[in-house]
XYZ file of C-alpha atoms in Angstrom:
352
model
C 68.910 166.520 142.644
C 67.503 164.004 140.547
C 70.055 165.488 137.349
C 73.082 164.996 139.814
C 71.988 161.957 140.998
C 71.899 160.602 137.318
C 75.186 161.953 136.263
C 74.321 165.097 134.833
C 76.235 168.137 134.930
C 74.287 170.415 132.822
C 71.391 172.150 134.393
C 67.847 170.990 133.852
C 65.502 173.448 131.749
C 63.421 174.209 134.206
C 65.608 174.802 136.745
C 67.868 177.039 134.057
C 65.058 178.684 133.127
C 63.805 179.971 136.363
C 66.889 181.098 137.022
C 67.378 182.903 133.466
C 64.381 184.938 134.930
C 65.662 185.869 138.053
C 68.334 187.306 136.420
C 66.130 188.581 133.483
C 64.662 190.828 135.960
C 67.883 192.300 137.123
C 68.788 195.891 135.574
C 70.635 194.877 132.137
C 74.255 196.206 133.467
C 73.949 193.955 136.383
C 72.866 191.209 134.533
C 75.926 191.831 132.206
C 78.050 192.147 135.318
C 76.834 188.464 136.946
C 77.046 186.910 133.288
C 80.561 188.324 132.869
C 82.044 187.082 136.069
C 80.454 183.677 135.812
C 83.067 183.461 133.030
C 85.488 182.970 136.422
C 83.723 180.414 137.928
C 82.388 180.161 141.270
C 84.547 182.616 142.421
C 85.470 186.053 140.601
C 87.250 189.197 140.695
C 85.247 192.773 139.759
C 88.786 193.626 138.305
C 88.858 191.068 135.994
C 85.025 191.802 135.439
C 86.065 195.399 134.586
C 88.330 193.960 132.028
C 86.162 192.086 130.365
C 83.565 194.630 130.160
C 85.606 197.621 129.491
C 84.146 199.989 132.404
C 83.312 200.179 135.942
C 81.474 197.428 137.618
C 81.981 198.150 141.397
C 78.259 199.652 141.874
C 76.690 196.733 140.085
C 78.546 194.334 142.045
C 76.852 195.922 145.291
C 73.069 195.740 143.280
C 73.818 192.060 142.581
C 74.906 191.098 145.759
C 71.605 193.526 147.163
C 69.754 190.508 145.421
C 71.580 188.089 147.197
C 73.380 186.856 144.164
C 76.944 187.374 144.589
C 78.996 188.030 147.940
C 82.117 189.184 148.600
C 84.726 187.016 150.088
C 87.391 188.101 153.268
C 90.364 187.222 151.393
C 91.387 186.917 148.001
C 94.143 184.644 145.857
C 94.987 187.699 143.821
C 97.216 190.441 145.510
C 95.912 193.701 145.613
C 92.067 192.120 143.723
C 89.285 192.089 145.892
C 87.650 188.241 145.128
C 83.593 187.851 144.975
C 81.496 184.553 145.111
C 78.270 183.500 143.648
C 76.039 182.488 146.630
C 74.642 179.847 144.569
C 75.965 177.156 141.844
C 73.106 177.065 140.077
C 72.777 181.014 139.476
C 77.008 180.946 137.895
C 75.856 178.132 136.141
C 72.731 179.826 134.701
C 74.400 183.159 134.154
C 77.374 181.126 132.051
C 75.182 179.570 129.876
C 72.891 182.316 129.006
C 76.405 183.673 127.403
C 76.906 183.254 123.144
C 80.051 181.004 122.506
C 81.678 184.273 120.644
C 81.168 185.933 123.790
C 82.515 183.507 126.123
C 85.427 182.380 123.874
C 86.368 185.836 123.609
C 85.246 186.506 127.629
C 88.057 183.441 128.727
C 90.738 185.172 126.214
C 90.122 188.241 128.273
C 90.484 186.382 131.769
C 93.349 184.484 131.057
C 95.279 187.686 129.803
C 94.256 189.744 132.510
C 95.005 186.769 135.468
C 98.606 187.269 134.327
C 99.017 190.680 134.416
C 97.530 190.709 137.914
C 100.341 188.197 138.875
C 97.996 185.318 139.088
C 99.538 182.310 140.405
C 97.399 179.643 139.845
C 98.461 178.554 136.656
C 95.910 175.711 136.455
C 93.048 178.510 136.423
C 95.200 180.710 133.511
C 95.358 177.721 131.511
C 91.695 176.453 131.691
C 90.910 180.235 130.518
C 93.153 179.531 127.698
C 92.069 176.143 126.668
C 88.519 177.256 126.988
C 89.407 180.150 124.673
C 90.638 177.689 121.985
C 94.092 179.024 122.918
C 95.487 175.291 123.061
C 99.275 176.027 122.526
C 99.154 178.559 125.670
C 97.305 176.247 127.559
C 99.554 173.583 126.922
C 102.561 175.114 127.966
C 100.716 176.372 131.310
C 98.896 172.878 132.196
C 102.542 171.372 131.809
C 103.864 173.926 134.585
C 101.100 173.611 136.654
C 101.112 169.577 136.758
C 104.799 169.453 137.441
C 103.753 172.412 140.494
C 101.257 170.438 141.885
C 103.428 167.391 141.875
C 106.618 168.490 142.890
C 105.407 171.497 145.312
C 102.215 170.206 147.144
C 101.919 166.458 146.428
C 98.648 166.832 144.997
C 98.106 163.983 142.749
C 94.458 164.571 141.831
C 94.942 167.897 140.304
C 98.366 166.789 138.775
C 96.653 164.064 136.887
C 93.736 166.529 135.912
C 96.073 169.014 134.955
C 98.243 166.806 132.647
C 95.719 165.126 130.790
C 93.951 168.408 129.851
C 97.385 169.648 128.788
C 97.740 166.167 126.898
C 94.206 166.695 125.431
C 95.444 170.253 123.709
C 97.819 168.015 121.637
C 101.144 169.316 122.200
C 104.051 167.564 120.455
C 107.698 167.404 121.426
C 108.973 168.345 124.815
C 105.958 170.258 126.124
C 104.491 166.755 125.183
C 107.261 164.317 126.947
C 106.769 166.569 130.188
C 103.421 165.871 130.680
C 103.666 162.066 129.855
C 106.074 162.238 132.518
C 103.778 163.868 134.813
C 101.345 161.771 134.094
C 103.933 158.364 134.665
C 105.421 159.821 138.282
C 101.930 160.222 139.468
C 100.395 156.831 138.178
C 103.648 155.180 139.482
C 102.916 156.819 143.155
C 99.368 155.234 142.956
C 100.778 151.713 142.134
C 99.097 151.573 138.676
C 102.813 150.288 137.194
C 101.647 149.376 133.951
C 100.203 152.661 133.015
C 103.074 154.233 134.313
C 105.634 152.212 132.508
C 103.452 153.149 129.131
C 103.463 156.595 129.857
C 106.733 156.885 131.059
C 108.248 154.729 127.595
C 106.154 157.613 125.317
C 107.814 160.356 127.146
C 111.042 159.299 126.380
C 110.619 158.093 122.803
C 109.770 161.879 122.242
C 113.005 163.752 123.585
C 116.811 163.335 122.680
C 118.578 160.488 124.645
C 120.292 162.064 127.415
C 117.986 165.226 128.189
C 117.172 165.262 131.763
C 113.472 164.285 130.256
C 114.731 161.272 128.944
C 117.175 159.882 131.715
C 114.004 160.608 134.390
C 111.695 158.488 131.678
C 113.991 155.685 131.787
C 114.351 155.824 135.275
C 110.708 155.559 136.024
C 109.995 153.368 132.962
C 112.449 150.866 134.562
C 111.044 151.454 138.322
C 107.480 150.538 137.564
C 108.661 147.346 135.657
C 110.576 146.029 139.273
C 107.918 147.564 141.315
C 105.408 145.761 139.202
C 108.050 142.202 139.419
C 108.975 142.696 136.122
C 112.849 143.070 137.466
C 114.742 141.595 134.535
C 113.088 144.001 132.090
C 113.649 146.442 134.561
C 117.368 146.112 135.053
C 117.580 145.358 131.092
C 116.297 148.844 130.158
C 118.821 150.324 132.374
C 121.813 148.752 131.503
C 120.471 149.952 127.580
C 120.548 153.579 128.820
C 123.979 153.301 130.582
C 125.254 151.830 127.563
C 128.453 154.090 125.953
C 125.805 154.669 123.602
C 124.818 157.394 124.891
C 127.758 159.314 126.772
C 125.493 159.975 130.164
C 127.519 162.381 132.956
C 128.206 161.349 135.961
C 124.697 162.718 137.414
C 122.796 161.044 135.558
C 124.283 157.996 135.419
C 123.781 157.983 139.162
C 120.354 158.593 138.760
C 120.033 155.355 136.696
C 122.677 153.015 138.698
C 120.681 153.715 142.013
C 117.414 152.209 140.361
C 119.562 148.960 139.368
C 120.186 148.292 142.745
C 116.351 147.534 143.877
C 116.091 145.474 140.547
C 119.381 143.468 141.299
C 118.049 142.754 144.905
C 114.590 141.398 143.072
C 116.703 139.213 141.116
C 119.344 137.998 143.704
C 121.734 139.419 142.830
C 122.942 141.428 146.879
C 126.406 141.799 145.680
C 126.136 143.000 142.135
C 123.316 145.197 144.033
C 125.937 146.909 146.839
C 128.796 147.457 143.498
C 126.344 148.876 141.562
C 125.128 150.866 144.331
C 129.005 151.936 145.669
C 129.258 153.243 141.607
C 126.026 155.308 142.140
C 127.449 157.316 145.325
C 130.714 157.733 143.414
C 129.149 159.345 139.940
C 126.948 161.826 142.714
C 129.670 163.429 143.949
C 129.076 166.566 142.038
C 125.500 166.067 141.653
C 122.092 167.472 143.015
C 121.186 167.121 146.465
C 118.405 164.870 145.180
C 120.396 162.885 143.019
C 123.690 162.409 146.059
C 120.259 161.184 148.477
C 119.260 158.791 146.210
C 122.310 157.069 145.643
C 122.980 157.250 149.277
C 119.598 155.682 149.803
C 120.515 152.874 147.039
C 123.415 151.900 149.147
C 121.725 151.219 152.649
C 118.930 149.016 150.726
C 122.176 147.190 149.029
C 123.142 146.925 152.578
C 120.257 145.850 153.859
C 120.045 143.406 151.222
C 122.942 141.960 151.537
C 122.875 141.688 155.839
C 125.053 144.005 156.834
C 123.366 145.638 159.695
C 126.378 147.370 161.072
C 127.581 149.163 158.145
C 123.383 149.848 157.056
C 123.088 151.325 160.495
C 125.814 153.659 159.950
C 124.613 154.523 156.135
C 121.230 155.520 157.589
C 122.477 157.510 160.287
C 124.179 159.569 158.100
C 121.509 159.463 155.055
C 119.249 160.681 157.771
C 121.328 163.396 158.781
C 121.298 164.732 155.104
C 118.233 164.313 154.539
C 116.936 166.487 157.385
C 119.470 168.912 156.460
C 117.957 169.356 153.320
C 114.231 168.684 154.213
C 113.759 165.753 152.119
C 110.882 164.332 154.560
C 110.426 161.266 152.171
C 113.864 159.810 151.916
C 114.372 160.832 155.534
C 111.693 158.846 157.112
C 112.661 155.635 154.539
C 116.307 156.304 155.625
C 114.959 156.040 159.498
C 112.539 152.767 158.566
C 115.793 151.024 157.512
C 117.893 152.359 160.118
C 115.293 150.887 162.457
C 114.995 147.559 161.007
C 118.371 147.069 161.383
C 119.038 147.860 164.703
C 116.138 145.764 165.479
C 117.978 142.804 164.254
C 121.384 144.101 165.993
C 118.614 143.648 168.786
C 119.652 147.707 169.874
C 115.835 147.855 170.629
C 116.197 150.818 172.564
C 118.052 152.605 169.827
């Protein structure tokens, strides 16, 4: 208690050492069995065990949990793989160090390999195995998928900001690089830390070609954090840069870029500039994502808003809202009905 309390993560020697005996006095091929899985973590598989042992482990599984070390659990995150616990931290954490670093560089190789075979989906978990097996370049590559999964998929900022800073700390280069700077950026610019996103958002495009999806979503965030943040000159600046000739954007993604202008130009006064800019965005999404045609749609009832048009923004949310539902977009659909509302409000249709 008093090692946690301080900060500590590592065991304290006593506390390791008792528990180096308990498991001192196990038969060796249980003892190699517990030390092997706590290679996993808290959680392990016997299959995986097997692997990494290169024979049979299912009877010493039963003799360890006998001794009320391991359990097994009712469900498991790997098809067809029945999944065991360790009924204590401190015992995994015991077993895990009492391992050689050969071993357990060699032990995480092992895991990682045989978690994708097995169809593991956890990507996150792969990785880690990797980067703990001084596999960097694999682990890169898989912490890059796994951020932009926990991002985009489950909203889980925590473990998308874990996950791309570990990738970021294997020192990738290029695009596997730029991804997770961007990963990194969309999540920092969801928690309001603007500045941090901006920087991380500038880096990831400075390493990509100019208009690679990587680098029009870098400017686009680069230049949201700076208005978020009131910075909405600099902001609209950077845009107009990247829908310079310059760079011979499509139509797609020079929607992408004209519907950010249009919260900027409100910032700076500018309503009508705001509601062209935002009539150009819908225009360029014709043929674009259903993300991309949302966002510009969503552009034009702020320019609306912006400029007090009720009427017209009332009818541009109804029918944002109607497309957004359609295609489950539960963020832009509840904005789209926030605006919708404020606007009747002030056409005082309170019922509505």
């Amino acid at each position: 208690i008093r090692s946690a309390a301080e900060g500590r993560e590592e065991l304290p020697l006593k506390v390791e050492a008792m528990v180096q005996r308990r498991l001192d006095r196990l038969p060796t091929p249980v003892a190699d069995v517990v030390r092997a899985a706590s290679v996993f973590g808290a959680n392990f598989w016997p299959g995986g065990v097997a692997r990494l042992l290169q024979r049979a482990v299912d009877d010493d599984c039963q003799l360890a949990a006998q001794h009320e070390l391991v359990m097994p659990q009712p469900s498991s995150r790997v098809a067809d793989q029945s999944e065991w616990s360790f009924r204590q931290p401190l015992v995994r954490d015991a077993a895990y160090a009492s391992l050689l670093d050969s071993d357990r560089q060699n032990f995480h190789l092992a895991a990682a390999r045989w978690l994708t075979e097995v169809g593991c989906t956890d990507l996150g978990l792969i990785a880690r195995h990797f980067d703990a097996a001084q596999e960097r370049s694999r682990a890169a590559k898989l912490y890059t998928e796994a951020a932009e999964q926990a991002l985009n998929n489950f909203g889980d900022l925590d473990n998308a900001l874990d996950l791309a800073s570990r990738g970021l700390n294997c020192s990738p280069g290029g695009e596997n690089r730029a991804r997770l700077l961007l990963t990194r950026a969309q999540v920092l610019n969801r928690r309001g830390e603007l500045t941090a996103a901006s920087k991380a958002a500038d880096q990831a495009g400075s390493l990509v070609p100019p208009a690679t999806p990587i680098w029009v979503e870098a400017q686009r965030l680069l230049a949201a954090s700076l208005i978020e943040s009131g910075r909405a000159s600099e902001g609209d600046a950077r845009l107009q840069w990247a829908l310079s000739s310059d760079f011979q954007l499509i139509p797609e993604q020079q929607s992408i870029l004209l519907s950010t202008r249009v919260r900027g130009l409100a910032d700076l006064g500018k309503s009508s500039e705001a509601l062209q800019v935002a009539d150009k965005a819908v225009a360029a999404s014709q043929q674009a994502s259903e993300v991309v045609s949302l966002r510009a749609l969503d552009s034009h009832l702020f320019a609306l808003m912006s400029q007090g048009r009720p009427d017209e923004a009332v009818s541009a949310g109804e029918a944002l809202i109607t497309k957004a539902d359609r295609v489950g977009n539960l963020h832009l659909a509840s904005r789209a009905r926030i605006n919708t509302a404020s606007a009747l409000n002030y056409l005082g249709r309170f019922e509505d």
